[in-house]
């Protein structure tokens, strides 16, 4: 049994699960931030006020995996708002009901770590910008100040205009 658990852990870490924060409410057709190849129980999020993200997505789910997408607000993954499963599919989309997402994560259903715990998940800053036209940009080399300045240009619904001073 321990061998199977180890094998599943290795398979999960070798997979390419990507997490998205979308500016539309349908998980596509809009500008988005993405965390590439993220591990389970890790947050992909931002701390910006006035987040423009109306939906979050998990993509790249392997066949046979049973996964939950968790959507958060209130900065990074501070307050859990939505949970939904993949029901055998390779994609999950969580839509908002009027609030704005600031973070997204996923976990395997039925594993001990998937159970709600008072511990906040580790958080990672998104490492890719995906534009509505499909263009993608690597964000890993940006400083925090440069990363924050992206909001003004690529996310028109962004309400925290104080970042304009950075430019």
XYZ file of N, CA and C in Angstrom:
501
model
N 0.825 -1.193 0.000
C 0.000 0.000 0.000
C 0.870 1.258 0.000
N 1.982 1.238 0.755
C 2.869 2.394 0.773
C 3.469 2.636 -0.606
N 3.767 1.547 -1.339
C 4.317 1.676 -2.679
C 3.329 2.408 -3.587
N 2.042 2.050 -3.491
C 1.014 2.689 -4.312
C 0.908 4.182 -3.983
N 0.938 4.519 -2.711
C 0.877 5.930 -2.303
C 2.075 6.705 -2.840
N 3.266 6.104 -2.771
C 4.473 6.748 -3.299
C 4.369 6.924 -4.800
N 3.885 5.907 -5.485
C 3.731 5.966 -6.933
C 2.743 7.065 -7.330
N 1.633 7.181 -6.617
C 0.649 8.217 -6.916
C 1.217 9.610 -6.665
N 2.013 9.756 -5.620
C 2.650 11.042 -5.335
C 3.606 11.427 -6.452
N 4.401 10.484 -6.914
C 5.325 10.754 -8.015
C 4.568 11.097 -9.289
N 3.490 10.391 -9.563
C 2.695 10.671 -10.756
C 2.101 12.064 -10.686
N 1.623 12.453 -9.509
C 1.035 13.780 -9.350
C 2.075 14.866 -9.544
N 3.280 14.666 -9.039
C 4.305 15.692 -9.173
C 4.852 15.754 -10.588
N 4.715 14.687 -11.352
C 5.216 14.673 -12.730
C 4.160 15.173 -13.711
N 2.942 15.347 -13.263
C 1.876 15.779 -14.152
C 1.972 17.281 -14.396
N 1.187 17.730 -15.340
C 1.205 19.142 -15.688
C -0.151 19.768 -15.384
N -0.477 19.872 -14.124
C -1.721 20.542 -13.723
C -1.435 22.042 -13.703
N -2.246 22.794 -14.450
C -2.111 24.244 -14.495
C -3.339 24.874 -13.858
N -3.120 25.958 -13.120
C -4.202 26.686 -12.469
C -4.341 28.061 -13.114
N -5.587 28.484 -13.343
C -5.864 29.747 -14.032
C -6.754 30.657 -13.195
N -6.493 31.948 -13.294
C -7.364 33.005 -12.784
C -7.832 33.779 -14.019
N -9.145 33.705 -14.342
C -9.698 34.313 -15.563
C -10.468 35.589 -15.244
N -10.411 36.554 -16.180
C -11.156 37.801 -15.986
C -12.607 37.703 -16.450
N -12.993 36.608 -17.100
C -14.399 36.421 -17.449
C -15.009 35.373 -16.513
N -16.298 35.141 -16.649
C -16.983 34.206 -15.746
C -17.136 32.817 -16.364
N -16.400 32.529 -17.448
C -16.547 31.253 -18.144
C -15.234 30.502 -18.329
N -14.189 30.886 -17.632
C -12.893 30.198 -17.689
C -12.297 30.147 -19.089
N -12.417 31.210 -19.838
C -11.792 31.239 -21.157
C -12.228 32.433 -21.970
N -11.469 32.730 -23.026
C -11.815 33.845 -23.891
C -11.513 35.202 -23.298
N -10.619 35.243 -22.318
C -10.265 36.507 -21.667
C -8.806 36.441 -21.231
N -8.308 37.567 -20.731
C -6.968 37.578 -20.159
C -6.966 36.734 -18.889
N -5.834 36.071 -18.628
C -5.746 35.211 -17.445
C -4.312 35.155 -16.935
N -4.192 34.861 -15.655
C -2.908 34.526 -15.060
C -2.897 33.021 -14.836
N -1.715 32.406 -14.953
C -1.619 30.952 -14.827
C -0.416 30.575 -13.983
N -0.574 29.523 -13.198
C 0.528 28.858 -12.503
C 0.746 27.532 -13.223
N 1.917 27.360 -13.793
C 2.237 26.165 -14.583
C 2.705 25.021 -13.695
N 2.195 23.822 -13.958
C 2.675 22.618 -13.304
C 2.696 22.688 -11.788
N 1.623 23.150 -11.210
C 1.586 23.379 -9.755
C 1.207 22.098 -9.012
N 1.753 21.933 -7.825
C 1.480 20.767 -6.983
C 0.146 20.902 -6.258
N -0.430 19.771 -5.839
C -1.673 19.842 -5.050
C -1.437 20.576 -3.738
N -2.526 21.126 -3.210
C -2.503 21.834 -1.928
C -1.559 23.027 -1.938
N -1.403 23.650 -3.104
C -0.620 24.875 -3.256
C -1.534 25.920 -3.874
N -1.440 27.137 -3.389
C -2.255 28.238 -3.887
C -1.552 28.922 -5.060
N -2.313 29.308 -6.038
C -1.856 30.178 -7.122
C -2.656 31.455 -6.943
N -1.992 32.545 -6.540
C -2.781 33.732 -6.257
C -2.010 35.022 -6.221
N -2.784 36.098 -6.023
C -2.242 37.447 -5.944
C -2.799 38.142 -4.713
N -2.151 39.215 -4.323
C -2.594 39.998 -3.175
C -3.218 41.324 -3.564
N -3.369 41.596 -4.839
C -3.863 42.893 -5.289
C -5.287 43.144 -4.818
N -5.555 44.397 -4.451
C -6.918 44.792 -4.100
C -7.723 44.957 -5.382
N -9.008 44.715 -5.322
C -9.863 44.907 -6.478
C -9.617 43.905 -7.582
N -9.397 42.674 -7.242
C -9.101 41.610 -8.209
C -10.129 41.574 -9.337
N -9.679 41.396 -10.590
C -10.613 41.306 -11.720
C -11.062 39.881 -12.047
N -10.688 38.891 -11.260
C -10.904 37.495 -11.637
C -12.286 36.999 -11.256
N -13.048 36.614 -12.279
C -14.423 36.158 -12.094
C -14.565 34.645 -12.133
N -13.526 33.938 -12.594
C -13.572 32.480 -12.604
C -12.156 31.932 -12.439
N -12.081 30.690 -11.951
C -10.801 30.000 -11.774
C -10.921 28.613 -12.385
N -9.780 28.074 -12.849
C -9.831 26.786 -13.531
C -8.632 25.921 -13.187
N -8.855 24.612 -13.259
C -7.803 23.601 -13.174
C -7.809 22.886 -14.515
N -6.651 22.834 -15.166
C -6.549 22.168 -16.477
C -5.412 21.149 -16.450
N -5.550 20.103 -17.274
C -4.508 19.089 -17.385
C -4.698 17.929 -16.430
N -5.928 17.696 -15.998
C -6.223 16.603 -15.072
C -6.115 15.279 -15.826
N -5.361 14.355 -15.279
C -5.166 13.045 -15.906
C -6.423 12.185 -15.777
N -6.649 11.323 -16.756
C -7.789 10.418 -16.735
C -7.726 9.535 -15.482
N -8.845 9.408 -14.808
C -8.931 8.579 -13.612
C -8.652 9.324 -12.312
N -8.201 10.566 -12.401
C -7.935 11.330 -11.185
C -9.225 11.962 -10.683
N -9.369 12.029 -9.369
C -10.522 12.613 -8.715
C -10.041 13.853 -7.967
N -10.315 15.018 -8.522
C -9.725 16.275 -8.040
C -10.801 17.295 -7.723
N -10.503 18.173 -6.751
C -11.345 19.319 -6.425
C -10.604 20.596 -6.786
N -11.328 21.550 -7.355
C -10.820 22.903 -7.556
C -11.346 23.748 -6.411
N -10.459 24.534 -5.817
C -10.845 25.411 -4.712
C -10.573 26.855 -5.092
N -11.598 27.691 -5.046
C -11.463 29.111 -5.370
C -11.511 29.958 -4.111
N -10.636 30.953 -4.039
C -10.489 31.788 -2.845
C -10.617 33.260 -3.182
N -10.957 34.054 -2.168
C -10.915 35.503 -2.296
C -10.217 36.085 -1.073
N -10.226 37.417 -0.964
C -9.636 38.119 0.176
C -8.103 38.066 0.172
N -7.493 38.049 -1.009
C -6.033 38.021 -1.134
C -5.488 36.607 -1.105
N -4.813 36.226 -2.174
C -4.252 34.883 -2.346
C -5.294 33.836 -1.996
N -4.972 32.894 -1.115
C -5.927 31.846 -0.737
C -6.336 31.999 0.721
N -6.839 33.172 1.064
C -7.198 33.455 2.446
C -8.577 32.973 2.846
N -9.565 33.079 1.947
C -10.926 32.686 2.318
C -11.504 31.802 1.218
N -11.810 30.574 1.565
C -12.377 29.616 0.617
C -13.788 30.050 0.230
N -14.043 30.134 -1.102
C -15.358 30.534 -1.598
C -16.073 29.418 -2.359
N -15.331 28.670 -3.174
C -15.977 27.644 -4.006
C -15.151 26.365 -4.039
N -15.852 25.244 -4.142
C -15.231 23.930 -4.309
C -16.050 23.171 -5.345
N -15.390 22.554 -6.306
C -16.102 21.668 -7.228
C -15.159 20.595 -7.735
N -15.722 19.444 -8.087
C -14.935 18.310 -8.551
C -14.909 18.208 -10.068
N -14.011 17.352 -10.573
C -13.882 17.189 -12.025
C -14.835 16.144 -12.595
N -15.452 15.322 -11.770
C -16.424 14.323 -12.236
C -15.906 13.517 -13.430
N -14.633 13.152 -13.387
C -14.039 12.340 -14.432
C -13.459 13.115 -15.606
N -13.663 14.426 -15.639
C -13.166 15.239 -16.751
C -11.728 15.696 -16.545
N -11.170 16.365 -17.556
C -9.787 16.856 -17.475
C -9.711 18.347 -17.189
N -10.845 18.954 -16.802
C -10.941 20.396 -16.633
C -11.994 20.708 -15.573
N -11.735 21.701 -14.742
C -12.731 22.192 -13.776
C -12.780 23.710 -13.905
N -13.986 24.268 -13.891
C -14.177 25.722 -13.895
C -15.089 26.101 -12.742
N -14.607 26.986 -11.869
C -15.437 27.554 -10.798
C -15.752 28.994 -11.168
N -17.039 29.322 -11.186
C -17.488 30.678 -11.502
C -17.867 31.407 -10.221
N -17.712 32.720 -10.237
C -18.066 33.496 -9.045
C -19.549 33.833 -9.064
N -20.030 34.197 -7.905
C -21.412 34.662 -7.756
C -21.383 36.090 -7.246
N -20.644 36.938 -7.942
C -20.584 38.350 -7.567
C -19.287 38.768 -6.889
N -18.556 37.853 -6.311
C -17.275 38.204 -5.692
C -16.160 38.042 -6.719
N -14.947 38.426 -6.374
C -13.787 38.283 -7.249
C -12.782 37.341 -6.605
N -12.262 36.420 -7.400
C -11.252 35.476 -6.919
C -9.885 36.144 -6.792
N -9.110 35.702 -5.818
C -7.720 36.142 -5.680
C -6.769 34.948 -5.700
N -7.314 33.739 -5.607
C -6.470 32.554 -5.617
C -7.238 31.302 -6.004
N -6.464 30.291 -6.412
C -7.039 29.005 -6.811
C -6.069 27.900 -6.399
N -6.613 26.756 -6.072
C -5.797 25.594 -5.736
C -6.574 24.333 -6.070
N -5.917 23.189 -5.895
C -6.605 21.919 -6.107
C -6.064 20.890 -5.134
N -6.847 19.848 -4.954
C -6.432 18.732 -4.113
C -7.064 17.453 -4.644
N -6.476 16.329 -4.251
C -7.040 15.029 -4.602
C -8.121 14.684 -3.590
N -9.280 14.276 -4.068
C -10.388 13.897 -3.197
C -10.085 12.529 -2.593
N -10.359 12.396 -1.297
C -10.182 11.120 -0.620
C -8.817 10.949 0.022
N -7.942 11.909 -0.104
C -6.637 11.831 0.552
C -6.700 12.634 1.843
N -5.902 12.262 2.812
C -5.924 12.925 4.111
C -5.684 14.425 3.997
N -4.795 14.864 3.105
C -4.485 16.284 2.981
C -5.619 17.065 2.340
N -6.575 16.371 1.716
C -7.693 17.052 1.079
C -8.723 17.529 2.093
N -8.685 16.989 3.292
C -9.634 17.367 4.332
C -9.342 18.799 4.759
N -10.419 19.583 4.926
C -10.228 20.974 5.351
C -9.389 21.023 6.602
N -8.441 21.946 6.604
C -7.606 22.124 7.779
C -7.471 23.609 8.033
N -7.151 23.999 9.261
C -7.002 25.412 9.574
C -5.744 26.020 8.942
N -4.861 25.191 8.394
C -3.638 25.701 7.790
C -3.916 26.281 6.410
N -3.349 27.445 6.141
C -3.486 28.076 4.837
C -2.510 27.415 3.868
N -2.940 27.136 2.622
C -2.021 26.493 1.677
C -0.855 27.414 1.311
N 0.273 26.808 0.977
C 1.424 27.554 0.482
C 0.977 28.293 -0.777
N 1.440 29.520 -0.991
C 0.985 30.288 -2.143
C 2.133 30.610 -3.090
N 1.833 30.542 -4.372
C 2.786 30.842 -5.435
C 2.214 31.951 -6.312
N 3.062 32.892 -6.706
C 2.641 33.946 -7.622
C 2.491 33.337 -9.023
N 1.465 33.731 -9.785
C 1.331 33.217 -11.151
C 2.603 33.456 -11.959
N 2.959 32.486 -12.810
C 4.198 32.605 -13.572
C 3.974 32.761 -15.070
N 2.712 32.943 -15.502
C 2.428 33.165 -16.919
C 1.219 34.080 -17.078
N 1.285 34.929 -18.090
C 0.166 35.776 -18.489
C -0.333 35.242 -19.819
N -1.634 34.942 -19.900
C -2.244 34.448 -21.130
C -3.253 35.501 -21.582
N -3.018 36.066 -22.777
C -3.920 37.090 -23.289
C -5.080 36.481 -24.052
N -6.105 37.281 -24.227
C -7.332 36.846 -24.904
C -7.054 36.250 -26.285
N -6.034 36.754 -26.990
C -5.719 36.258 -28.335
C -4.867 34.987 -28.323
N -4.551 34.464 -27.138
C -3.758 33.243 -27.011
C -2.274 33.475 -26.787
N -1.809 34.715 -26.892
C -0.403 35.022 -26.618
C -0.087 34.721 -25.159
N 1.116 34.207 -24.921
C 1.534 33.878 -23.563
C 2.870 34.535 -23.244
N 3.014 34.967 -21.982
C 4.227 35.631 -21.538
C 4.695 35.042 -20.211
N 5.979 34.812 -20.126
C 6.609 34.270 -18.912
C 6.796 35.410 -17.920
N 6.285 35.243 -16.702
C 6.360 36.284 -15.675
C 7.389 35.987 -14.594
N 8.106 34.888 -14.722
C 8.991 34.458 -13.631
C 10.116 35.436 -13.347
N 10.580 36.199 -14.331
C 11.702 37.110 -14.119
C 11.311 38.496 -13.626
N 10.007 38.743 -13.431
C 9.557 40.065 -13.013
C 9.711 40.279 -11.514
N 10.076 41.501 -11.149
C 10.079 41.880 -9.734
C 8.622 42.022 -9.285
N 8.387 42.141 -7.988
C 7.018 42.329 -7.480
C 6.414 43.610 -8.046
N 7.196 44.666 -8.120
C 6.709 45.941 -8.635
C 6.308 45.818 -10.112
N 7.128 45.157 -10.917
C 6.809 44.952 -12.332
C 5.579 44.066 -12.499
N 5.489 43.024 -11.677
C 4.331 42.132 -11.728
C 3.053 42.912 -11.423
N 3.089 43.726 -10.371
C 1.910 44.506 -9.993
C 1.503 45.493 -11.080
N 2.466 46.039 -11.830
C 2.166 47.002 -12.885
C 1.392 46.366 -14.039
N 1.474 45.059 -14.205
C 0.733 44.373 -15.269
C -0.774 44.570 -15.138
N -1.247 44.677 -13.923
C -2.684 44.766 -13.677
C -3.311 45.922 -14.440
N -2.644 47.052 -14.446
C -3.200 48.254 -15.051
C -3.415 48.070 -16.552
N -2.488 47.396 -17.220
C -2.554 47.276 -18.668
C -3.383 46.111 -19.183
N -3.317 44.972 -18.527
C -3.932 43.775 -19.084
C -5.253 43.368 -18.457
N -5.639 44.035 -17.387
C -6.870 43.659 -16.717
C -7.745 44.897 -16.535
N -8.592 45.194 -17.538
C -9.352 46.439 -17.538
C -10.333 46.587 -16.386
N -10.746 45.504 -15.759
C -11.684 45.590 -14.638
C -10.985 45.812 -13.303
N -9.668 45.922 -13.332
C -8.898 46.092 -12.106
C -9.236 47.430 -11.479
N -9.566 47.440 -10.180
C -10.035 48.673 -9.542
C -8.998 49.376 -8.686
N -7.884 48.750 -8.374
C -6.866 49.387 -7.537
C -5.947 50.211 -8.432
N -6.290 51.450 -8.672
C -5.549 52.306 -9.597
C -4.281 52.892 -8.980
N -3.964 52.595 -7.736
C -2.752 53.124 -7.114
C -1.500 52.617 -7.786
N -1.580 51.504 -8.518
C -0.399 50.968 -9.186
C 0.043 51.804 -10.368
N -0.796 52.726 -10.823
C -0.418 53.585 -11.937
C 0.820 54.402 -11.565
N 0.993 54.715 -10.282
C 2.157 55.473 -9.827
C 3.467 54.732 -10.100
N 3.429 53.411 -10.151
C 4.627 52.615 -10.416
C 5.143 52.894 -11.819
N 4.231 53.166 -12.722
C 4.593 53.360 -14.118
C 5.149 54.734 -14.319
